[in-house]
Amino acid sequence: SCAPHPLLWLTHVSSAPGEKIVPIPQENHIVSSPLVVGAVMFGWGKPQPGVLIEPSKAYAFDPNNESELVKYRNLVWWAQLRTFYVSDFYLIYRPVIEEANRLGPTFARLFKETIVVTSPSKPFPRAAKGTVMRKQALALYGDEIEQL
């Protein structure tokens, strides 16, 4: 069998059926939400891709708290954002993950159950310029990913 190129992990995620996913557009869309500061998709050898999400400081919580995890997954799935104007504010609903799902092929769709939220005590490893170090982030959360 042919081994994948050693740099393939930089730009592609593969699901179990061998479909290649380019995660960057979906990750970038997820990170555009004020609820999120980092996102890394995964799926190598999995039947369904998933995503590691690092919540912004205002939304950080212990992901071992099941009720908070469900609440955050719902929030990031269909985010309620407040937009302030001079003396009023309006609630804007934006389907962050649903919009990200439209950016990829059908086999790259994310489900609420495949969202792994990072712990405040284990932030994503970042390069000097602030970008998430994908390979190290996936290794750091390998156990959580395997539990899916």
C-alpha positions as MATLAB code, in Angstrom:
seq = 'SCAPHPLLWLTHVSSAPGEKIVPIPQENHIVSSPLVVGAVMFGWGKPQPGVLIEPSKAYAFDPNNESELVKYRNLVWWAQLRTFYVSDFYLIYRPVIEEANRLGPTFARLFKETIVVTSPSKPFPRAAKGTVMRKQALALYGDEIEQL';
ca = [
       0.000    0.000    0.000;
       1.072    3.522   -0.665;
       1.933    5.728    2.347;
       0.574    9.282    2.423;
       2.995   12.115    1.787;
       4.449   13.301    5.137;
       3.101   16.829    4.598;
      -0.427   15.724    3.656;
      -1.701   16.477    7.178;
      -1.017   20.170    6.557;
      -3.848   20.577    4.083;
      -5.994   17.447    4.040;
      -8.044   15.286    6.363;
      -9.178   11.873    5.181;
     -12.245   10.024    6.364;
     -12.418    6.235    6.702;
     -13.779    5.681    3.188;
     -10.631    7.463    1.961;
     -12.309   10.696    0.890;
      -9.979   13.685    1.068;
     -11.219   16.806    2.836;
      -9.573   20.220    2.602;
     -10.511   21.587    6.053;
      -9.183   25.157    5.804;
     -12.377   26.857    4.473;
     -14.546   25.179    7.124;
     -12.054   25.888    9.925;
     -11.701   29.523    8.889;
     -15.470   29.968    8.857;
     -15.831   28.451   12.330;
     -13.071   30.694   13.687;
     -14.843   33.751   12.243;
     -17.372   33.364   15.065;
     -16.707   35.404   18.229;
     -17.450   32.183   20.157;
     -14.309   30.480   18.819;
     -10.569   31.234   18.772;
      -9.350   28.005   17.185;
     -10.676   25.101   15.100;
      -8.962   21.983   13.767;
     -10.848   19.360   11.772;
      -9.922   15.699   12.073;
     -11.048   12.465   10.508;
      -8.094   10.349    9.447;
      -9.388    6.778    9.743;
     -12.763    7.878   11.125;
     -16.140    7.194    9.477;
     -17.117   10.843   10.007;
     -14.974   13.975   10.304;
     -15.043   16.017   13.485;
     -13.690   19.300   14.733;
     -11.716   20.420   17.764;
     -12.958   23.841   18.864;
     -11.207   26.181   21.264;
     -13.824   28.556   22.713;
     -13.052   32.241   23.151;
     -12.251   33.264   26.745;
     -15.777   34.584   27.326;
     -17.209   31.135   26.485;
     -14.524   28.897   28.017;
     -15.752   26.079   30.282;
     -14.786   22.620   31.482;
     -15.768   20.239   28.638;
     -16.187   17.431   31.194;
     -19.333   19.250   32.349;
     -21.854   17.507   30.061;
     -24.596   20.144   30.368;
     -22.157   22.967   29.528;
     -20.810   20.935   26.614;
     -24.303   20.431   25.177;
     -25.070   24.133   25.674;
     -21.868   25.228   23.894;
     -22.357   22.784   21.012;
     -25.866   24.169   20.503;
     -24.596   27.729   20.774;
     -21.828   27.285   18.217;
     -24.159   25.293   15.956;
     -26.671   28.119   15.833;
     -24.998   31.125   17.433;
     -26.980   33.928   18.985;
     -24.874   37.023   18.613;
     -25.646   40.463   19.952;
     -25.058   43.411   17.697;
     -25.098   46.778   19.425;
     -26.312   49.948   17.835;
     -26.469   53.412   19.402;
     -28.964   52.654   22.188;
     -30.358   49.260   21.251;
     -29.039   45.847   20.523;
     -30.364   43.253   18.150;
     -30.015   39.535   18.398;
     -28.618   37.984   15.267;
     -28.753   34.252   14.754;
     -26.008   32.781   12.635;
     -25.674   29.064   11.930;
     -21.881   28.862   12.295;
     -21.374   25.101   11.866;
     -24.235   24.753    9.388;
     -22.650   27.481    7.251;
     -19.255   25.756    7.531;
     -20.884   22.506    6.385;
     -22.001   24.208    3.157;
     -18.362   25.044    2.356;
     -17.290   21.409    2.102;
     -18.478   18.289    0.308;
     -21.314   16.229    1.796;
     -18.974   13.617    3.245;
     -17.173   16.400    5.169;
     -20.268   17.478    7.114;
     -19.863   17.982   10.836;
     -22.408   16.853   13.421;
     -22.903   18.209   16.931;
     -21.662   14.925   18.354;
     -18.367   15.271   16.476;
     -17.516   18.634   18.057;
     -14.748   18.219   20.632;
     -14.317   21.300   22.806;
     -10.907   22.101   24.247;
     -10.263   22.580   27.932;
      -9.046   25.956   29.264;
      -6.240   24.018   30.960;
      -5.110   22.564   27.574;
      -5.162   25.431   25.045;
      -4.169   24.764   21.446;
      -0.428   24.901   20.808;
       0.275   27.924   18.640;
       3.142   29.051   16.447;
       4.864   32.388   17.098;
       2.484   34.127   14.680;
      -0.546   32.771   16.571;
      -1.697   30.056   14.181;
      -2.801   26.724   15.599;
      -0.204   23.991   15.217;
      -2.463   21.320   13.704;
      -0.347   18.211   14.256;
       0.440   19.104   17.882;
      -3.207   20.045   18.611;
      -4.412   16.696   17.257;
      -1.808   14.864   19.362;
      -2.755   16.862   22.476;
      -6.425   15.894   22.084;
      -5.871   12.390   20.708;
      -7.609   10.680   23.637;
     -10.684   12.927   23.370;
     -10.886   12.326   19.617;
     -10.635    8.551   20.108;
     -13.523    8.626   22.597;
     -15.936    9.809   19.881;
];
